[in-house]
mmCIF file with all atom_site columns, C-alpha atoms in Angstrom:
data_model
loop_
_atom_site.group_PDB
_atom_site.id
_atom_site.type_symbol
_atom_site.label_atom_id
_atom_site.label_alt_id
_atom_site.label_comp_id
_atom_site.label_asym_id
_atom_site.label_entity_id
_atom_site.label_seq_id
_atom_site.pdbx_PDB_ins_code
_atom_site.Cartn_x
_atom_site.Cartn_y
_atom_site.Cartn_z
_atom_site.occupancy
_atom_site.B_iso_or_equiv
_atom_site.pdbx_formal_charge
_atom_site.auth_seq_id
_atom_site.auth_comp_id
_atom_site.auth_asym_id
_atom_site.auth_atom_id
_atom_site.pdbx_PDB_model_num
ATOM 1   C CA . MET A 1 1   ? 0.000   0.000   0.000  1.00 0.00 ? 38  MET A CA 1
ATOM 2   C CA . LEU A 1 2   ? 2.665   2.500   1.132  1.00 0.00 ? 39  LEU A CA 1
ATOM 3   C CA . SER A 1 3   ? 6.279   2.154   0.122  1.00 0.00 ? 40  SER A CA 1
ATOM 4   C CA . VAL A 1 4   ? 9.006   4.510   1.311  1.00 0.00 ? 41  VAL A CA 1
ATOM 5   C CA . HIS A 1 5   ? 12.265  3.705   -0.459 1.00 0.00 ? 42  HIS A CA 1
ATOM 6   C CA . GLU A 1 6   ? 15.604  5.116   0.702  1.00 0.00 ? 43  GLU A CA 1
ATOM 7   C CA . VAL A 1 7   ? 14.213  8.530   1.570  1.00 0.00 ? 44  VAL A CA 1
ATOM 8   C CA . THR A 1 8   ? 16.635  11.189  2.753  1.00 0.00 ? 45  THR A CA 1
ATOM 9   C CA . THR A 1 9   ? 15.301  14.501  4.065  1.00 0.00 ? 46  THR A CA 1
ATOM 10  C CA . ALA A 1 10  ? 17.312  17.454  5.353  1.00 0.00 ? 47  ALA A CA 1
ATOM 11  C CA . TYR A 1 11  ? 16.527  20.659  7.262  1.00 0.00 ? 48  TYR A CA 1
ATOM 12  C CA . GLN A 1 12  ? 18.724  23.639  6.370  1.00 0.00 ? 49  GLN A CA 1
ATOM 13  C CA . GLY A 1 13  ? 21.442  21.326  5.143  1.00 0.00 ? 50  GLY A CA 1
ATOM 14  C CA . LEU A 1 14  ? 21.308  18.988  8.146  1.00 0.00 ? 51  LEU A CA 1
ATOM 15  C CA . VAL A 1 15  ? 20.181  15.442  7.338  1.00 0.00 ? 52  VAL A CA 1
ATOM 16  C CA . ALA A 1 16  ? 17.243  14.387  9.546  1.00 0.00 ? 53  ALA A CA 1
ATOM 17  C CA . ILE A 1 17  ? 16.586  10.967  8.009  1.00 0.00 ? 54  ILE A CA 1
ATOM 18  C CA . SER A 1 18  ? 18.974  9.075   5.761  1.00 0.00 ? 55  SER A CA 1
ATOM 19  C CA . ALA A 1 19  ? 18.051  6.349   3.252  1.00 0.00 ? 56  ALA A CA 1
ATOM 20  C CA . VAL A 1 20  ? 15.000  5.269   5.269  1.00 0.00 ? 57  VAL A CA 1
ATOM 21  C CA . SER A 1 21  ? 12.829  2.519   3.790  1.00 0.00 ? 58  SER A CA 1
ATOM 22  C CA . ILE A 1 22  ? 9.546   1.259   5.239  1.00 0.00 ? 59  ILE A CA 1
ATOM 23  C CA . GLU A 1 23  ? 6.567   -0.703  3.925  1.00 0.00 ? 60  GLU A CA 1
ATOM 24  C CA . VAL A 1 24  ? 2.966   -0.538  5.134  1.00 0.00 ? 61  VAL A CA 1
ATOM 25  C CA . GLN A 1 25  ? 0.472   -3.132  3.926  1.00 0.00 ? 62  GLN A CA 1
ATOM 26  C CA . LYS A 1 26  ? -3.280  -2.624  3.735  1.00 0.00 ? 63  LYS A CA 1
ATOM 27  C CA . GLY A 1 27  ? -5.041  -3.305  7.031  1.00 0.00 ? 64  GLY A CA 1
ATOM 28  C CA . GLU A 1 28  ? -1.923  -3.063  9.203  1.00 0.00 ? 65  GLU A CA 1
ATOM 29  C CA . ILE A 1 29  ? -1.004  -0.940  12.165 1.00 0.00 ? 66  ILE A CA 1
ATOM 30  C CA . VAL A 1 30  ? 2.676   -0.119  11.766 1.00 0.00 ? 67  VAL A CA 1
ATOM 31  C CA . CYS A 1 31  ? 4.587   1.607   14.554 1.00 0.00 ? 68  CYS A CA 1
ATOM 32  C CA . VAL A 1 32  ? 7.681   3.740   14.010 1.00 0.00 ? 69  VAL A CA 1
ATOM 33  C CA . ALA A 1 33  ? 9.414   4.114   17.352 1.00 0.00 ? 70  ALA A CA 1
ATOM 34  C CA . GLY A 1 34  ? 12.595  5.641   18.647 1.00 0.00 ? 71  GLY A CA 1
ATOM 35  C CA . ALA A 1 35  ? 14.031  8.280   20.927 1.00 0.00 ? 72  ALA A CA 1
ATOM 36  C CA . ASN A 1 36  ? 13.346  11.988  20.577 1.00 0.00 ? 73  ASN A CA 1
ATOM 37  C CA . GLY A 1 37  ? 15.261  13.340  17.577 1.00 0.00 ? 74  GLY A CA 1
ATOM 38  C CA . ALA A 1 38  ? 15.482  9.968   15.824 1.00 0.00 ? 75  ALA A CA 1
ATOM 39  C CA . GLY A 1 39  ? 13.716  11.316  12.737 1.00 0.00 ? 76  GLY A CA 1
ATOM 40  C CA . LYS A 1 40  ? 10.252  9.837   13.293 1.00 0.00 ? 77  LYS A CA 1
ATOM 41  C CA . SER A 1 41  ? 8.310   13.051  12.692 1.00 0.00 ? 78  SER A CA 1
ATOM 42  C CA . THR A 1 42  ? 10.443  13.920  9.674  1.00 0.00 ? 79  THR A CA 1
ATOM 43  C CA . LEU A 1 43  ? 9.532   10.571  8.145  1.00 0.00 ? 80  LEU A CA 1
ATOM 44  C CA . LEU A 1 44  ? 5.804   11.302  8.412  1.00 0.00 ? 81  LEU A CA 1
ATOM 45  C CA . LYS A 1 45  ? 6.276   14.841  7.103  1.00 0.00 ? 82  LYS A CA 1
ATOM 46  C CA . SER A 1 46  ? 8.179   13.451  4.124  1.00 0.00 ? 83  SER A CA 1
ATOM 47  C CA . ILE A 1 47  ? 5.298   11.100  3.321  1.00 0.00 ? 84  ILE A CA 1
ATOM 48  C CA . ALA A 1 48  ? 2.596   13.732  3.878  1.00 0.00 ? 85  ALA A CA 1
ATOM 49  C CA . GLY A 1 49  ? 4.264   16.396  1.749  1.00 0.00 ? 86  GLY A CA 1
ATOM 50  C CA . ALA A 1 50  ? 5.024   18.723  4.659  1.00 0.00 ? 87  ALA A CA 1
ATOM 51  C CA . GLU A 1 51  ? 8.723   18.265  3.870  1.00 0.00 ? 88  GLU A CA 1
ATOM 52  C CA . ARG A 1 52  ? 10.230  17.453  0.482  1.00 0.00 ? 89  ARG A CA 1
ATOM 53  C CA . PRO A 1 53  ? 12.711  14.562  0.451  1.00 0.00 ? 90  PRO A CA 1
ATOM 54  C CA . ARG A 1 54  ? 16.146  15.276  -0.932 1.00 0.00 ? 91  ARG A CA 1
ATOM 55  C CA . SER A 1 55  ? 16.209  11.802  -2.485 1.00 0.00 ? 92  SER A CA 1
ATOM 56  C CA . GLY A 1 56  ? 14.307  8.521   -2.513 1.00 0.00 ? 93  GLY A CA 1
ATOM 57  C CA . THR A 1 57  ? 10.699  7.729   -3.395 1.00 0.00 ? 94  THR A CA 1
ATOM 58  C CA . VAL A 1 58  ? 7.327   7.586   -1.638 1.00 0.00 ? 95  VAL A CA 1
ATOM 59  C CA . THR A 1 59  ? 4.676   5.467   -3.363 1.00 0.00 ? 96  THR A CA 1
ATOM 60  C CA . PHE A 1 60  ? 1.042   4.984   -2.334 1.00 0.00 ? 97  PHE A CA 1
ATOM 61  C CA . ASP A 1 61  ? -0.999  2.349   -4.167 1.00 0.00 ? 98  ASP A CA 1
ATOM 62  C CA . GLY A 1 62  ? 1.477   2.532   -7.026 1.00 0.00 ? 99  GLY A CA 1
ATOM 63  C CA . LYS A 1 63  ? 1.401   6.338   -7.323 1.00 0.00 ? 100 LYS A CA 1
ATOM 64  C CA . ARG A 1 64  ? 4.467   8.490   -6.644 1.00 0.00 ? 101 ARG A CA 1
ATOM 65  C CA . LEU A 1 65  ? 3.835   11.040  -3.901 1.00 0.00 ? 102 LEU A CA 1
ATOM 66  C CA . ASP A 1 66  ? 7.258   12.598  -3.378 1.00 0.00 ? 103 ASP A CA 1
ATOM 67  C CA . GLY A 1 67  ? 7.183   16.117  -4.766 1.00 0.00 ? 104 GLY A CA 1
ATOM 68  C CA . MET A 1 68  ? 3.384   16.413  -4.646 1.00 0.00 ? 105 MET A CA 1
ATOM 69  C CA . ALA A 1 69  ? 1.669   19.224  -2.730 1.00 0.00 ? 106 ALA A CA 1
ATOM 70  C CA . GLN A 1 70  ? 0.301   18.264  0.673  1.00 0.00 ? 107 GLN A CA 1
ATOM 71  C CA . HIS A 1 71  ? -3.365  18.837  -0.235 1.00 0.00 ? 108 HIS A CA 1
ATOM 72  C CA . HIS A 1 72  ? -2.987  16.627  -3.300 1.00 0.00 ? 109 HIS A CA 1
ATOM 73  C CA . ILE A 1 73  ? -1.529  13.877  -1.111 1.00 0.00 ? 110 ILE A CA 1
ATOM 74  C CA . THR A 1 74  ? -4.514  14.191  1.227  1.00 0.00 ? 111 THR A CA 1
ATOM 75  C CA . ALA A 1 75  ? -6.807  13.747  -1.764 1.00 0.00 ? 112 ALA A CA 1
ATOM 76  C CA . THR A 1 76  ? -5.153  10.392  -2.572 1.00 0.00 ? 113 THR A CA 1
ATOM 77  C CA . GLY A 1 77  ? -6.490  9.002   0.716  1.00 0.00 ? 114 GLY A CA 1
ATOM 78  C CA . ILE A 1 78  ? -3.797  9.808   3.284  1.00 0.00 ? 115 ILE A CA 1
ATOM 79  C CA . ALA A 1 79  ? -4.675  11.705  6.465  1.00 0.00 ? 116 ALA A CA 1
ATOM 80  C CA . TYR A 1 80  ? -1.893  13.134  8.636  1.00 0.00 ? 117 TYR A CA 1
ATOM 81  C CA . VAL A 1 81  ? -2.333  14.193  12.257 1.00 0.00 ? 118 VAL A CA 1
ATOM 82  C CA . PRO A 1 82  ? 0.801   16.185  13.161 1.00 0.00 ? 119 PRO A CA 1
ATOM 83  C CA . GLU A 1 83  ? 2.433   16.362  16.561 1.00 0.00 ? 120 GLU A CA 1
ATOM 84  C CA . ASN A 1 84  ? 0.964   19.795  17.330 1.00 0.00 ? 121 ASN A CA 1
ATOM 85  C CA . ARG A 1 85  ? -2.550  18.746  16.109 1.00 0.00 ? 122 ARG A CA 1
ATOM 86  C CA . ARG A 1 86  ? -3.102  22.042  14.213 1.00 0.00 ? 123 ARG A CA 1
ATOM 87  C CA . LEU A 1 87  ? -6.666  22.569  15.334 1.00 0.00 ? 124 LEU A CA 1
ATOM 88  C CA . PHE A 1 88  ? -8.468  25.861  14.856 1.00 0.00 ? 125 PHE A CA 1
ATOM 89  C CA . PRO A 1 89  ? -8.583  26.870  18.537 1.00 0.00 ? 126 PRO A CA 1
ATOM 90  C CA . ARG A 1 90  ? -11.334 29.494  18.334 1.00 0.00 ? 127 ARG A CA 1
ATOM 91  C CA . LEU A 1 91  ? -13.629 27.369  16.197 1.00 0.00 ? 128 LEU A CA 1
ATOM 92  C CA . SER A 1 92  ? -16.086 24.911  17.702 1.00 0.00 ? 129 SER A CA 1
ATOM 93  C CA . VAL A 1 93  ? -15.610 21.167  17.768 1.00 0.00 ? 130 VAL A CA 1
ATOM 94  C CA . ARG A 1 94  ? -18.344 20.922  15.137 1.00 0.00 ? 131 ARG A CA 1
ATOM 95  C CA . ASP A 1 95  ? -16.628 23.386  12.794 1.00 0.00 ? 132 ASP A CA 1
ATOM 96  C CA . ASN A 1 96  ? -13.240 21.718  13.184 1.00 0.00 ? 133 ASN A CA 1
ATOM 97  C CA . LEU A 1 97  ? -14.803 18.401  12.191 1.00 0.00 ? 134 LEU A CA 1
ATOM 98  C CA . ARG A 1 98  ? -16.602 19.963  9.228  1.00 0.00 ? 135 ARG A CA 1
ATOM 99  C CA . LEU A 1 99  ? -13.331 21.402  7.950  1.00 0.00 ? 136 LEU A CA 1
ATOM 100 C CA . GLY A 1 100 ? -12.070 17.829  7.756  1.00 0.00 ? 137 GLY A CA 1
ATOM 101 C CA . SER A 1 101 ? -14.865 16.964  5.334  1.00 0.00 ? 138 SER A CA 1
ATOM 102 C CA . TYR A 1 102 ? -14.194 19.934  3.031  1.00 0.00 ? 139 TYR A CA 1
ATOM 103 C CA . LEU A 1 103 ? -13.167 17.649  0.166  1.00 0.00 ? 140 LEU A CA 1
ATOM 104 C CA . TYR A 1 104 ? -16.715 16.258  0.257  1.00 0.00 ? 141 TYR A CA 1
ATOM 105 C CA . ARG A 1 105 ? -18.526 19.579  0.694  1.00 0.00 ? 142 ARG A CA 1
ATOM 106 C CA . GLY A 1 106 ? -20.738 18.915  -2.329 1.00 0.00 ? 143 GLY A CA 1
ATOM 107 C CA . ASP A 1 107 ? -21.805 15.441  -1.214 1.00 0.00 ? 144 ASP A CA 1
ATOM 108 C CA . ALA A 1 108 ? -25.133 14.728  0.451  1.00 0.00 ? 145 ALA A CA 1
ATOM 109 C CA . ASP A 1 109 ? -23.377 12.460  2.965  1.00 0.00 ? 146 ASP A CA 1
ATOM 110 C CA . ARG A 1 110 ? -20.578 14.934  3.731  1.00 0.00 ? 147 ARG A CA 1
ATOM 111 C CA . GLU A 1 111 ? -20.906 14.193  7.459  1.00 0.00 ? 148 GLU A CA 1
ATOM 112 C CA . GLY A 1 112 ? -21.148 10.419  7.059  1.00 0.00 ? 149 GLY A CA 1
ATOM 113 C CA . PRO A 1 113 ? -17.894 9.675   8.943  1.00 0.00 ? 150 PRO A CA 1
ATOM 114 C CA . LEU A 1 114 ? -19.280 11.441  12.048 1.00 0.00 ? 151 LEU A CA 1
ATOM 115 C CA . ASP A 1 115 ? -20.922 8.184   13.140 1.00 0.00 ? 152 ASP A CA 1
ATOM 116 C CA . LEU A 1 116 ? -17.526 6.501   13.426 1.00 0.00 ? 153 LEU A CA 1
ATOM 117 C CA . VAL A 1 117 ? -15.949 9.561   15.057 1.00 0.00 ? 154 VAL A CA 1
ATOM 118 C CA . PHE A 1 118 ? -18.616 9.675   17.771 1.00 0.00 ? 155 PHE A CA 1
ATOM 119 C CA . LYS A 1 119 ? -18.403 5.910   18.357 1.00 0.00 ? 156 LYS A CA 1
ATOM 120 C CA . LEU A 1 120 ? -14.665 6.232   18.883 1.00 0.00 ? 157 LEU A CA 1
ATOM 121 C CA . PHE A 1 121 ? -14.835 9.433   20.927 1.00 0.00 ? 158 PHE A CA 1
ATOM 122 C CA . PRO A 1 122 ? -18.311 9.888   22.476 1.00 0.00 ? 159 PRO A CA 1
ATOM 123 C CA . ARG A 1 123 ? -17.196 12.935  24.449 1.00 0.00 ? 160 ARG A CA 1
ATOM 124 C CA . LEU A 1 124 ? -16.797 14.905  21.202 1.00 0.00 ? 161 LEU A CA 1
ATOM 125 C CA . SER A 1 125 ? -20.529 14.580  20.556 1.00 0.00 ? 162 SER A CA 1
ATOM 126 C CA . GLU A 1 126 ? -21.090 16.175  23.976 1.00 0.00 ? 163 GLU A CA 1
ATOM 127 C CA . ARG A 1 127 ? -18.829 19.136  23.170 1.00 0.00 ? 164 ARG A CA 1
ATOM 128 C CA . LEU A 1 128 ? -19.848 20.060  19.634 1.00 0.00 ? 165 LEU A CA 1
ATOM 129 C CA . GLU A 1 129 ? -20.439 23.739  20.421 1.00 0.00 ? 166 GLU A CA 1
ATOM 130 C CA . GLN A 1 130 ? -17.329 24.174  22.600 1.00 0.00 ? 167 GLN A CA 1
ATOM 131 C CA . ARG A 1 131 ? -14.315 25.948  21.141 1.00 0.00 ? 168 ARG A CA 1
ATOM 132 C CA . ALA A 1 132 ? -11.383 23.638  20.532 1.00 0.00 ? 169 ALA A CA 1
ATOM 133 C CA . GLU A 1 133 ? -9.155  25.714  22.817 1.00 0.00 ? 170 GLU A CA 1
ATOM 134 C CA . THR A 1 134 ? -11.359 24.831  25.812 1.00 0.00 ? 171 THR A CA 1
ATOM 135 C CA . LEU A 1 135 ? -10.789 21.083  25.447 1.00 0.00 ? 172 LEU A CA 1
ATOM 136 C CA . SER A 1 136 ? -8.279  19.092  27.467 1.00 0.00 ? 173 SER A CA 1
ATOM 137 C CA . GLY A 1 137 ? -5.137  17.807  25.756 1.00 0.00 ? 174 GLY A CA 1
ATOM 138 C CA . GLY A 1 138 ? -6.670  14.364  25.365 1.00 0.00 ? 175 GLY A CA 1
ATOM 139 C CA . GLU A 1 139 ? -9.889  15.766  23.935 1.00 0.00 ? 176 GLU A CA 1
ATOM 140 C CA . GLN A 1 140 ? -7.936  17.919  21.487 1.00 0.00 ? 177 GLN A CA 1
ATOM 141 C CA . GLN A 1 141 ? -6.109  14.808  20.295 1.00 0.00 ? 178 GLN A CA 1
ATOM 142 C CA . MET A 1 142 ? -9.445  13.043  19.842 1.00 0.00 ? 179 MET A CA 1
ATOM 143 C CA . LEU A 1 143 ? -10.680 16.018  17.821 1.00 0.00 ? 180 LEU A CA 1
ATOM 144 C CA . ALA A 1 144 ? -7.552  16.035  15.656 1.00 0.00 ? 181 ALA A CA 1
ATOM 145 C CA . ILE A 1 145 ? -7.976  12.330  14.902 1.00 0.00 ? 182 ILE A CA 1
ATOM 146 C CA . GLY A 1 146 ? -11.700 12.817  14.328 1.00 0.00 ? 183 GLY A CA 1
ATOM 147 C CA . ARG A 1 147 ? -11.061 15.645  11.880 1.00 0.00 ? 184 ARG A CA 1
ATOM 148 C CA . ALA A 1 148 ? -8.597  13.428  9.998  1.00 0.00 ? 185 ALA A CA 1
ATOM 149 C CA . LEU A 1 149 ? -11.195 10.656  9.790  1.00 0.00 ? 186 LEU A CA 1
ATOM 150 C CA . MET A 1 150 ? -13.614 13.113  8.183  1.00 0.00 ? 187 MET A CA 1
ATOM 151 C CA . THR A 1 151 ? -11.328 13.099  5.124  1.00 0.00 ? 188 THR A CA 1
ATOM 152 C CA . ARG A 1 152 ? -12.241 9.394   4.672  1.00 0.00 ? 189 ARG A CA 1
ATOM 153 C CA . PRO A 1 153 ? -8.644  8.194   4.571  1.00 0.00 ? 190 PRO A CA 1
ATOM 154 C CA . ARG A 1 154 ? -7.406  4.785   3.575  1.00 0.00 ? 191 ARG A CA 1
ATOM 155 C CA . LEU A 1 155 ? -4.163  5.470   5.451  1.00 0.00 ? 192 LEU A CA 1
ATOM 156 C CA . LEU A 1 156 ? -4.121  7.393   8.742  1.00 0.00 ? 193 LEU A CA 1
ATOM 157 C CA . MET A 1 157 ? -0.762  8.716   9.960  1.00 0.00 ? 194 MET A CA 1
ATOM 158 C CA . LEU A 1 158 ? -0.453  9.765   13.600 1.00 0.00 ? 195 LEU A CA 1
ATOM 159 C CA . ASP A 1 159 ? 2.528   11.656  15.017 1.00 0.00 ? 196 ASP A CA 1
ATOM 160 C CA . GLU A 1 160 ? 2.944   11.099  18.781 1.00 0.00 ? 197 GLU A CA 1
ATOM 161 C CA . PRO A 1 161 ? -0.797  10.827  19.579 1.00 0.00 ? 198 PRO A CA 1
ATOM 162 C CA . SER A 1 162 ? -0.077  10.258  23.280 1.00 0.00 ? 199 SER A CA 1
ATOM 163 C CA . GLN A 1 163 ? 1.958   13.456  23.717 1.00 0.00 ? 200 GLN A CA 1
ATOM 164 C CA . GLY A 1 164 ? 0.591   15.890  26.298 1.00 0.00 ? 201 GLY A CA 1
ATOM 165 C CA . ILE A 1 165 ? -2.242  13.583  27.332 1.00 0.00 ? 202 ILE A CA 1
ATOM 166 C CA . MET A 1 166 ? -3.204  12.502  30.836 1.00 0.00 ? 203 MET A CA 1
ATOM 167 C CA . PRO A 1 167 ? -2.181  8.864   31.429 1.00 0.00 ? 204 PRO A CA 1
ATOM 168 C CA . LYS A 1 168 ? -5.772  7.687   31.874 1.00 0.00 ? 205 LYS A CA 1
ATOM 169 C CA . LEU A 1 169 ? -6.603  8.874   28.328 1.00 0.00 ? 206 LEU A CA 1
ATOM 170 C CA . VAL A 1 170 ? -3.539  7.374   26.647 1.00 0.00 ? 207 VAL A CA 1
ATOM 171 C CA . ASP A 1 171 ? -5.023  3.872   26.625 1.00 0.00 ? 208 ASP A CA 1
ATOM 172 C CA . GLU A 1 172 ? -8.282  5.268   25.260 1.00 0.00 ? 209 GLU A CA 1
ATOM 173 C CA . ILE A 1 173 ? -6.398  6.784   22.328 1.00 0.00 ? 210 ILE A CA 1
ATOM 174 C CA . PHE A 1 174 ? -4.516  3.559   21.591 1.00 0.00 ? 211 PHE A CA 1
ATOM 175 C CA . GLN A 1 175 ? -7.687  1.474   21.783 1.00 0.00 ? 212 GLN A CA 1
ATOM 176 C CA . ALA A 1 176 ? -9.310  3.913   19.343 1.00 0.00 ? 213 ALA A CA 1
ATOM 177 C CA . VAL A 1 177 ? -6.423  3.311   16.933 1.00 0.00 ? 214 VAL A CA 1
ATOM 178 C CA . LYS A 1 178 ? -7.171  -0.428  17.017 1.00 0.00 ? 215 LYS A CA 1
ATOM 179 C CA . ARG A 1 179 ? -10.843 0.244   16.317 1.00 0.00 ? 216 ARG A CA 1
ATOM 180 C CA . ILE A 1 180 ? -9.921  2.523   13.412 1.00 0.00 ? 217 ILE A CA 1
ATOM 181 C CA . ARG A 1 181 ? -7.979  -0.363  11.879 1.00 0.00 ? 218 ARG A CA 1
ATOM 182 C CA . ASP A 1 182 ? -10.940 -2.673  12.542 1.00 0.00 ? 219 ASP A CA 1
ATOM 183 C CA . ALA A 1 183 ? -13.125 -0.189  10.622 1.00 0.00 ? 220 ALA A CA 1
ATOM 184 C CA . GLY A 1 184 ? -11.047 -0.880  7.512  1.00 0.00 ? 221 GLY A CA 1
ATOM 185 C CA . MET A 1 185 ? -8.280  1.701   7.620  1.00 0.00 ? 222 MET A CA 1
ATOM 186 C CA . THR A 1 186 ? -4.522  1.291   7.690  1.00 0.00 ? 223 THR A CA 1
ATOM 187 C CA . VAL A 1 187 ? -2.539  3.120   10.379 1.00 0.00 ? 224 VAL A CA 1
ATOM 188 C CA . LEU A 1 188 ? 1.056   4.355   10.513 1.00 0.00 ? 225 LEU A CA 1
ATOM 189 C CA . ILE A 1 189 ? 1.835   5.641   13.988 1.00 0.00 ? 226 ILE A CA 1
ATOM 190 C CA . VAL A 1 190 ? 4.938   7.372   15.332 1.00 0.00 ? 227 VAL A CA 1
ATOM 191 C CA . GLU A 1 191 ? 5.469   7.081   19.083 1.00 0.00 ? 228 GLU A CA 1
ATOM 192 C CA . GLN A 1 192 ? 7.992   7.427   21.881 1.00 0.00 ? 229 GLN A CA 1
ATOM 193 C CA . ARG A 1 193 ? 5.748   5.245   24.076 1.00 0.00 ? 230 ARG A CA 1
ATOM 194 C CA . MET A 1 194 ? 7.122   2.117   22.503 1.00 0.00 ? 231 MET A CA 1
ATOM 195 C CA . ALA A 1 195 ? 5.566   -0.424  24.882 1.00 0.00 ? 232 ALA A CA 1
ATOM 196 C CA . GLU A 1 196 ? 2.011   0.793   24.258 1.00 0.00 ? 233 GLU A CA 1
ATOM 197 C CA . CYS A 1 197 ? 2.621   1.157   20.535 1.00 0.00 ? 234 CYS A CA 1
ATOM 198 C CA . LEU A 1 198 ? 3.990   -2.372  20.185 1.00 0.00 ? 235 LEU A CA 1
ATOM 199 C CA . GLU A 1 199 ? 0.921   -3.739  21.965 1.00 0.00 ? 236 GLU A CA 1
ATOM 200 C CA . ILE A 1 200 ? -1.402  -2.591  19.175 1.00 0.00 ? 237 ILE A CA 1
ATOM 201 C CA . ALA A 1 201 ? 0.911   -2.733  16.142 1.00 0.00 ? 238 ALA A CA 1
ATOM 202 C CA . ASP A 1 202 ? 1.364   -5.605  13.703 1.00 0.00 ? 239 ASP A CA 1
ATOM 203 C CA . ARG A 1 203 ? 4.878   -4.565  12.744 1.00 0.00 ? 240 ARG A CA 1
ATOM 204 C CA . ALA A 1 204 ? 7.383   -1.988  13.916 1.00 0.00 ? 241 ALA A CA 1
ATOM 205 C CA . TYR A 1 205 ? 10.427  -0.031  12.834 1.00 0.00 ? 242 TYR A CA 1
ATOM 206 C CA . ILE A 1 206 ? 12.916  1.522   15.234 1.00 0.00 ? 243 ILE A CA 1
ATOM 207 C CA . LEU A 1 207 ? 14.712  4.651   14.080 1.00 0.00 ? 244 LEU A CA 1
ATOM 208 C CA . GLN A 1 208 ? 17.989  5.823   15.558 1.00 0.00 ? 245 GLN A CA 1
ATOM 209 C CA . THR A 1 209 ? 19.738  9.025   14.459 1.00 0.00 ? 246 THR A CA 1
ATOM 210 C CA . GLY A 1 210 ? 17.776  9.136   11.220 1.00 0.00 ? 247 GLY A CA 1
ATOM 211 C CA . ARG A 1 211 ? 18.247  5.536   10.135 1.00 0.00 ? 248 ARG A CA 1
ATOM 212 C CA . VAL A 1 212 ? 16.301  2.290   10.488 1.00 0.00 ? 249 VAL A CA 1
ATOM 213 C CA . LEU A 1 213 ? 17.974  0.392   13.317 1.00 0.00 ? 250 LEU A CA 1
ATOM 214 C CA . MET A 1 214 ? 15.583  -2.547  13.431 1.00 0.00 ? 251 MET A CA 1
ATOM 215 C CA . GLN A 1 215 ? 12.345  -3.790  11.891 1.00 0.00 ? 252 GLN A CA 1
ATOM 216 C CA . GLY A 1 216 ? 10.045  -6.777  12.220 1.00 0.00 ? 253 GLY A CA 1
ATOM 217 C CA . PRO A 1 217 ? 6.826   -8.119  13.738 1.00 0.00 ? 254 PRO A CA 1
ATOM 218 C CA . SER A 1 218 ? 5.909   -6.305  16.941 1.00 0.00 ? 255 SER A CA 1
ATOM 219 C CA . ALA A 1 219 ? 6.187   -9.443  19.070 1.00 0.00 ? 256 ALA A CA 1
ATOM 220 C CA . GLU A 1 220 ? 9.702   -10.029 17.753 1.00 0.00 ? 257 GLU A CA 1
ATOM 221 C CA . ILE A 1 221 ? 10.763  -6.432  18.394 1.00 0.00 ? 258 ILE A CA 1
ATOM 222 C CA . LYS A 1 222 ? 9.221   -6.477  21.875 1.00 0.00 ? 259 LYS A CA 1
ATOM 223 C CA . GLY A 1 223 ? 11.090  -9.664  22.750 1.00 0.00 ? 260 GLY A CA 1
ATOM 224 C CA . ASN A 1 224 ? 14.478  -8.445  21.536 1.00 0.00 ? 261 ASN A CA 1
ATOM 225 C CA . PRO A 1 225 ? 16.837  -8.163  24.546 1.00 0.00 ? 262 PRO A CA 1
ATOM 226 C CA . ASP A 1 226 ? 18.488  -4.980  23.244 1.00 0.00 ? 263 ASP A CA 1
ATOM 227 C CA . VAL A 1 227 ? 15.108  -3.308  22.714 1.00 0.00 ? 264 VAL A CA 1
ATOM 228 C CA . ARG A 1 228 ? 13.881  -4.388  26.139 1.00 0.00 ? 265 ARG A CA 1
ATOM 229 C CA . LYS A 1 229 ? 16.948  -2.882  27.777 1.00 0.00 ? 266 LYS A CA 1
ATOM 230 C CA . ALA A 1 230 ? 17.367  0.305   25.731 1.00 0.00 ? 267 ALA A CA 1
ATOM 231 C CA . TYR A 1 231 ? 13.755  1.294   25.050 1.00 0.00 ? 268 TYR A CA 1
ATOM 232 C CA . LEU A 1 232 ? 11.411  -0.616  27.348 1.00 0.00 ? 269 LEU A CA 1
ATOM 233 C CA . GLY A 1 233 ? 13.395  -0.370  30.579 1.00 0.00 ? 270 GLY A CA 1
ATOM 234 C CA . LEU A 1 234 ? 13.132  -4.119  31.205 1.00 0.00 ? 271 LEU A CA 1
#
């Protein structure tokens, strides 16, 4: 479904990721883990069109994405929830969600995905008229994911969805990711919380200083002695 082949991306001349290759198959949850500064966010930005790779290719369902504008990439069926969520703080929950469905503004069922969004995050349906800036960190993350789902993606990319969230809501977010996959979508998730991410993922990649250090089935990665010591604290 998604193929990233030897992608190198640099910021102001400094290489952030170097010759990174990953594969994501339809119906999978794939986790990209690693320490802060490993290049995880840059990888997602390179796929989403927020950063342009210096070299390498990004292919989605056989179509080259590298070099395309971000809104064109969204139209291919990829939704990207960045680390800072990028909500419209002074707009209501309802309006933020509707902005997600802008591509379908002429369709009679423009708001069709709302059923799934409210099943995943019932509290959003209780806060439709609240401004986004009044929500808790966890609720804002739910709104950001909900808005992405309104684009009807085939691939959902999440950058650190647990960041800035109260611990009791972290599990709720991860369980929602599993249910999103069960609803027929594919998920690529970047996380520092490796233990929780490996619990829900089918496969995982570990990045270190901009390169792929390790890859494999989640159970295999989780059982690796070096991973357990360096990343899981076991």
